[in-house]
Coordinates of C-alpha atoms in Angstrom, one line a residue:
M1 CA 89.0 71.7 173.4
C2 CA 89.7 68.4 171.6
F3 CA 89.7 67.4 167.9
N4 CA 90.2 64.0 166.9
A5 CA 90.2 63.5 163.1
I6 CA 88.7 60.4 161.5
A7 CA 90.6 59.3 158.5
Q8 CA 88.5 58.6 155.4
K9 CA 89.5 57.0 152.0
S10 CA 88.5 58.9 148.8
F11 CA 87.9 62.0 150.8
E12 CA 89.3 64.7 148.7
P13 CA 88.6 68.3 147.6
Y14 CA 86.5 68.5 144.4
A15 CA 84.8 70.9 142.1
Q16 CA 81.1 70.3 141.7
K17 CA 80.3 71.3 138.0
I18 CA 76.8 72.5 137.1
S19 CA 76.0 71.1 133.6
G20 CA 75.1 73.5 130.9
T21 CA 77.3 76.3 132.7
D22 CA 80.9 77.1 133.4
I23 CA 80.1 77.4 137.1
H24 CA 81.6 75.0 139.7
I25 CA 81.3 74.8 143.5
S26 CA 84.6 74.2 145.3
M27 CA 84.1 71.6 148.1
V28 CA 86.5 71.1 151.0
P29 CA 86.6 67.8 152.9
I30 CA 86.1 68.3 156.6
Q31 CA 87.3 65.2 158.5
G32 CA 85.0 64.1 161.3
G33 CA 85.9 64.2 165.0
N34 CA 85.2 65.7 168.4
F35 CA 85.3 69.2 169.5
T36 CA 84.0 71.5 172.3
M37 CA 80.8 73.4 171.1
G38 CA 80.0 76.8 172.7
S39 CA 82.1 79.4 174.5
T40 CA 83.5 79.6 178.0
E41 CA 82.2 82.2 180.5
S42 CA 85.4 84.0 180.3
E43 CA 85.3 84.6 176.5
I44 CA 84.9 88.4 175.7
G45 CA 81.6 89.2 174.1
R46 CA 79.9 85.8 174.6
S47 CA 76.2 85.4 175.1
L48 CA 74.3 83.2 177.4
D49 CA 73.0 81.0 174.5
E50 CA 76.5 79.8 173.8
G51 CA 76.8 77.7 177.1
P52 CA 77.5 75.6 178.7
T53 CA 80.3 74.2 176.5
H54 CA 79.8 70.5 175.6
N55 CA 81.7 67.9 173.8
V56 CA 80.2 67.2 170.3
E57 CA 81.1 64.3 167.9
V58 CA 80.7 65.4 164.2
A59 CA 80.6 62.9 161.2
P60 CA 82.8 63.8 158.1
F61 CA 81.4 65.9 155.4
W62 CA 82.4 68.3 152.6
M63 CA 81.6 72.1 153.1
A64 CA 81.6 74.7 150.2
Q65 CA 84.7 76.8 150.3
F66 CA 82.7 79.9 149.7
E67 CA 79.2 81.3 150.4
V68 CA 76.6 80.7 147.5
T69 CA 76.8 83.4 145.1
W70 CA 74.2 85.2 142.9
D71 CA 76.0 83.7 139.9
L72 CA 74.9 80.2 141.2
Y73 CA 71.7 81.0 143.0
N74 CA 70.2 82.7 140.0
L75 CA 70.3 79.4 138.2
F76 CA 67.9 78.0 140.7
I77 CA 65.6 81.0 140.4
D78 CA 65.7 81.1 136.6
R79 CA 65.5 77.3 136.0
E80 CA 66.5 77.5 132.4
I81 CA 69.4 74.9 132.8
D82 CA 67.3 72.2 134.3
R83 CA 67.3 70.2 131.1
H84 CA 71.2 70.0 131.4
R85 CA 70.9 67.7 134.6
D86 CA 74.2 65.8 134.9
T87 CA 73.6 62.0 135.0
N88 CA 77.5 61.4 134.7
N89 CA 78.2 63.0 138.0
L90 CA 80.5 62.0 140.9
G91 CA 78.1 59.7 142.9
N92 CA 74.5 59.6 141.2
E93 CA 73.4 59.4 144.9
V94 CA 70.1 61.4 144.3
L95 CA 67.5 60.5 141.9
L96 CA 64.9 63.3 141.6
A97 CA 62.9 64.8 138.8
V98 CA 64.3 68.3 138.6
D99 CA 61.1 69.9 137.5
A100 CA 59.4 68.4 140.6
V101 CA 61.6 70.6 142.9
S102 CA 59.9 73.8 143.8
G103 CA 61.7 76.9 142.7
A104 CA 61.9 80.2 144.2
T105 CA 59.6 83.0 142.8
I106 CA 61.1 85.9 141.1
P107 CA 60.7 89.0 143.2
Y108 CA 59.7 92.4 141.6
I109 CA 62.3 94.3 143.6
D110 CA 66.0 94.1 143.4
M111 CA 66.9 91.6 146.2
D112 CA 70.6 92.3 145.9
H113 CA 69.9 95.9 147.2
G114 CA 72.3 97.2 144.7
M115 CA 75.4 95.5 146.4
G116 CA 76.4 93.5 143.4
I117 CA 75.8 90.2 141.5
E118 CA 78.8 88.6 140.0
G119 CA 80.8 87.0 142.8
F120 CA 78.8 88.5 145.6
P121 CA 76.9 86.4 148.1
A122 CA 73.2 85.7 147.4
I123 CA 71.2 87.2 150.1
N124 CA 67.7 87.8 151.5
M125 CA 66.4 84.2 150.9
T126 CA 64.5 82.4 153.6
Q127 CA 65.7 79.2 155.0
L128 CA 63.2 77.2 153.0
A129 CA 64.6 78.9 149.8
A130 CA 68.1 77.9 150.9
S131 CA 66.9 74.3 151.5
K132 CA 65.2 74.0 148.3
F133 CA 68.3 75.3 146.4
C134 CA 70.1 72.4 148.0
E135 CA 67.3 70.0 146.9
W136 CA 67.5 71.4 143.2
L137 CA 71.5 71.2 143.3
S138 CA 71.0 67.5 144.3
A139 CA 68.7 66.8 141.5
M140 CA 71.0 68.6 138.9
T141 CA 74.1 66.9 140.2
G142 CA 73.1 63.6 141.6
N143 CA 75.1 64.2 144.9
F144 CA 73.2 65.1 148.1
Y145 CA 73.6 68.5 149.4
R146 CA 71.9 70.4 152.3
L147 CA 72.5 73.3 154.8
P148 CA 74.9 72.6 157.6
T149 CA 73.8 71.9 161.1
E150 CA 74.8 74.3 163.8
A151 CA 77.3 71.8 165.1
E152 CA 78.8 71.2 161.6
W153 CA 79.1 74.8 161.0
E154 CA 80.9 75.7 164.3
Y155 CA 83.2 72.6 163.9
A156 CA 84.1 73.8 160.4
C157 CA 84.5 77.5 161.4
R158 CA 86.8 76.6 164.4
A159 CA 89.0 74.4 162.2
G160 CA 90.8 72.8 165.1
T161 CA 91.0 75.9 167.2
Q162 CA 89.6 76.8 170.7
T163 CA 89.8 80.6 170.5
A164 CA 87.2 83.2 169.9
Y165 CA 88.0 83.3 166.2
S166 CA 89.6 80.8 163.9
F167 CA 92.7 82.9 163.8
G168 CA 92.9 83.6 167.6
N169 CA 91.4 85.9 170.2
D170 CA 92.4 89.3 169.1
P171 CA 89.4 91.1 167.3
M172 CA 91.9 93.6 165.9
A173 CA 93.0 91.0 163.5
L174 CA 89.5 90.4 162.2
E175 CA 89.9 92.9 159.2
D176 CA 92.4 90.4 157.5
Y177 CA 89.7 87.7 157.8
A178 CA 86.1 89.2 157.7
W179 CA 83.9 91.9 156.5
S180 CA 82.1 93.4 159.6
K181 CA 80.5 96.8 160.5
K182 CA 84.0 98.2 161.0
N183 CA 85.4 97.7 157.5
S184 CA 82.5 96.8 155.2
D185 CA 81.4 100.2 154.2
S186 CA 77.8 99.1 154.8
T187 CA 77.7 96.5 152.1
S188 CA 78.5 92.8 151.4
H189 CA 81.6 92.0 149.3
K190 CA 82.7 89.4 146.8
V191 CA 83.4 86.1 148.4
G192 CA 86.9 85.2 149.1
L193 CA 88.7 88.3 149.4
K194 CA 89.8 87.8 152.9
K195 CA 92.1 85.2 154.5
P196 CA 90.6 81.8 154.9
N197 CA 90.5 79.9 158.1
P198 CA 92.9 77.0 158.7
W199 CA 90.9 74.5 156.8
G200 CA 90.6 76.7 153.7
L201 CA 87.2 78.1 154.1
Y202 CA 86.5 81.6 153.3
D203 CA 84.2 84.2 154.9
M204 CA 83.2 82.0 157.9
H205 CA 83.5 85.1 159.9
G206 CA 81.4 88.0 158.6
N207 CA 80.3 89.2 155.0
V208 CA 76.9 87.4 155.4
A209 CA 75.4 85.4 158.2
E210 CA 74.7 81.9 157.1
W211 CA 71.5 79.6 157.4
T212 CA 71.9 76.4 159.4
L213 CA 69.3 73.7 159.4
D214 CA 68.5 74.0 163.1
Q215 CA 65.7 75.5 165.0
Y216 CA 67.1 78.2 167.3
E217 CA 66.8 77.4 171.0
E218 CA 68.2 79.8 173.5
K219 CA 68.9 77.1 176.0
A220 CA 69.6 74.2 173.7
Y221 CA 73.1 73.5 175.1
F222 CA 71.7 73.0 178.7
N223 CA 69.7 70.0 177.5
R224 CA 72.6 68.1 176.1
K225 CA 73.5 65.6 178.9
Q226 CA 75.2 62.8 176.9
H227 CA 78.9 63.3 176.3
P228 CA 79.9 63.3 173.6
V229 CA 76.7 64.6 171.8
S230 CA 76.7 62.8 168.3
N231 CA 75.8 65.0 165.4
P232 CA 73.3 67.3 167.1
F233 CA 70.5 68.7 165.1
I234 CA 67.5 70.7 166.6
K235 CA 64.7 69.7 164.0
P236 CA 62.5 72.6 163.4
I237 CA 58.9 72.5 164.6
K238 CA 58.0 76.1 163.9
T239 CA 58.8 78.8 161.5
Y240 CA 60.6 81.2 163.9
P241 CA 63.3 81.4 165.1
R242 CA 65.9 79.5 163.1
S243 CA 69.6 79.7 163.6
L244 CA 72.1 81.5 161.7
R245 CA 75.9 81.6 162.2
G246 CA 79.0 83.6 161.3
G247 CA 77.9 87.2 161.7
S248 CA 77.7 89.8 158.8
W249 CA 78.8 93.0 157.3
I250 CA 76.4 94.8 159.7
D251 CA 77.7 93.1 162.9
Q252 CA 80.3 94.0 165.5
A253 CA 83.3 91.8 166.1
K254 CA 81.7 89.9 169.1
Q255 CA 79.0 88.7 166.7
L256 CA 81.5 87.2 164.4
R257 CA 83.0 84.8 166.8
S258 CA 82.9 81.2 166.2
A259 CA 80.5 80.3 168.8
S260 CA 78.1 83.2 168.1
R261 CA 74.4 82.3 167.4
K262 CA 71.8 84.4 165.7
P263 CA 68.0 83.8 165.7
S264 CA 65.8 84.6 162.8
T265 CA 63.0 86.9 163.1
K266 CA 59.6 88.0 161.4
K267 CA 60.9 91.4 161.2
W268 CA 62.9 90.6 158.1
K269 CA 59.6 90.3 156.2
L270 CA 58.3 93.8 156.8
R271 CA 58.2 94.6 153.1
D272 CA 57.2 91.4 151.3
P273 CA 57.9 91.1 147.5
Q274 CA 55.0 88.5 147.1
I275 CA 51.8 89.5 148.7
P276 CA 50.4 88.4 151.1
K277 CA 53.4 86.3 152.2
S278 CA 56.5 84.8 150.2
K279 CA 57.9 81.6 151.3
W280 CA 61.1 82.5 149.5
W281 CA 62.2 86.0 150.4
H282 CA 63.1 88.2 153.1
T283 CA 63.0 91.9 152.1
D284 CA 64.9 93.3 155.1
A285 CA 67.7 90.9 155.5
P286 CA 70.4 91.8 153.0
F287 CA 72.9 90.4 155.5
I288 CA 71.7 86.8 155.2
G289 CA 73.1 84.2 152.8
F290 CA 74.2 80.5 153.1
R291 CA 76.7 77.8 152.1
I292 CA 76.2 74.2 151.5
V293 CA 77.5 70.7 152.8
R294 CA 77.5 67.3 151.5
P295 CA 77.7 64.5 154.1
Y296 CA 80.4 61.8 153.6
K297 CA 77.8 59.3 154.3
T298 CA 74.9 59.8 152.0
P299 CA 71.5 59.6 153.8
T300 CA 68.6 57.4 152.7
A301 CA 66.0 58.8 150.3
E302 CA 63.7 59.2 153.3
E303 CA 66.4 60.9 155.4
Q304 CA 67.0 63.3 152.5
Q305 CA 63.6 64.7 152.5
I306 CA 63.7 65.5 156.2
Y307 CA 66.5 67.9 155.5
W308 CA 64.6 69.6 152.5
K309 CA 61.2 69.4 154.2
E310 CA 59.0 72.4 153.4
K311 CA 56.7 72.3 156.3
H312 CA 57.3 75.0 158.9
T313 CA 60.5 76.1 156.9
N314 CA 60.7 79.8 156.3

């Protein structure tokens, strides 16, 4: 496995402030480079959808150090701070009317399932809701945010490693880095309580599984003939399945590996808080959350809308 870092100027960690609040988002710079995506046939616990391994080139981006918490996500749901939009932000890259961004509906049931709010990862949202949160945050701050692609997520999770986990191959060491079925006590936990990966990202293994931008395709890697594949992204064309990464507090160690992939399913909507169908919530997915990224190179206004597009996004 090969990682070739690309040096970038003015590419430093920063804290994205949310005007009108004392909340900020710690963003970690992820240098672009090449890596081997997927797992080898000899990796213990691998699934067929993780192969064949292939070389991927990833452009530089920032990634949130932690999963999005309820403290932050509830600002998007409540929308009471929209008038505090920051016009003196880092880049002023995004020019949107905040009130034109669709907001998630407030469900009538407790969507945190009693696990906790302050410092806990937001859960149960659809991929659409996570993407619309990114659009709202972009409008509030002027900096472009979105969900990571599968390739970006795995690249950041591996953090220069080629082992099953970012800390090595021994699943016995997982408890130091992750909340899984073995140690979670059947609940999610506050973000950042375990050790980070080598690039300073917390909870990339476990706690909650994280949405990516991609349509889930079981045999996607078989179709990648070009080497290296540059910034791959499987553009969604249907609602299900979408791809999640990282595993969660309900999963076994093998599902928390860096290469492990998880498809979304309609079963997560068995009990819907908005009848007949909510675009915003899953009721039976308290193990799903997300984290955000910001590309080093800001896409055009037209490209931005592709990442936030509502059609076929649930």
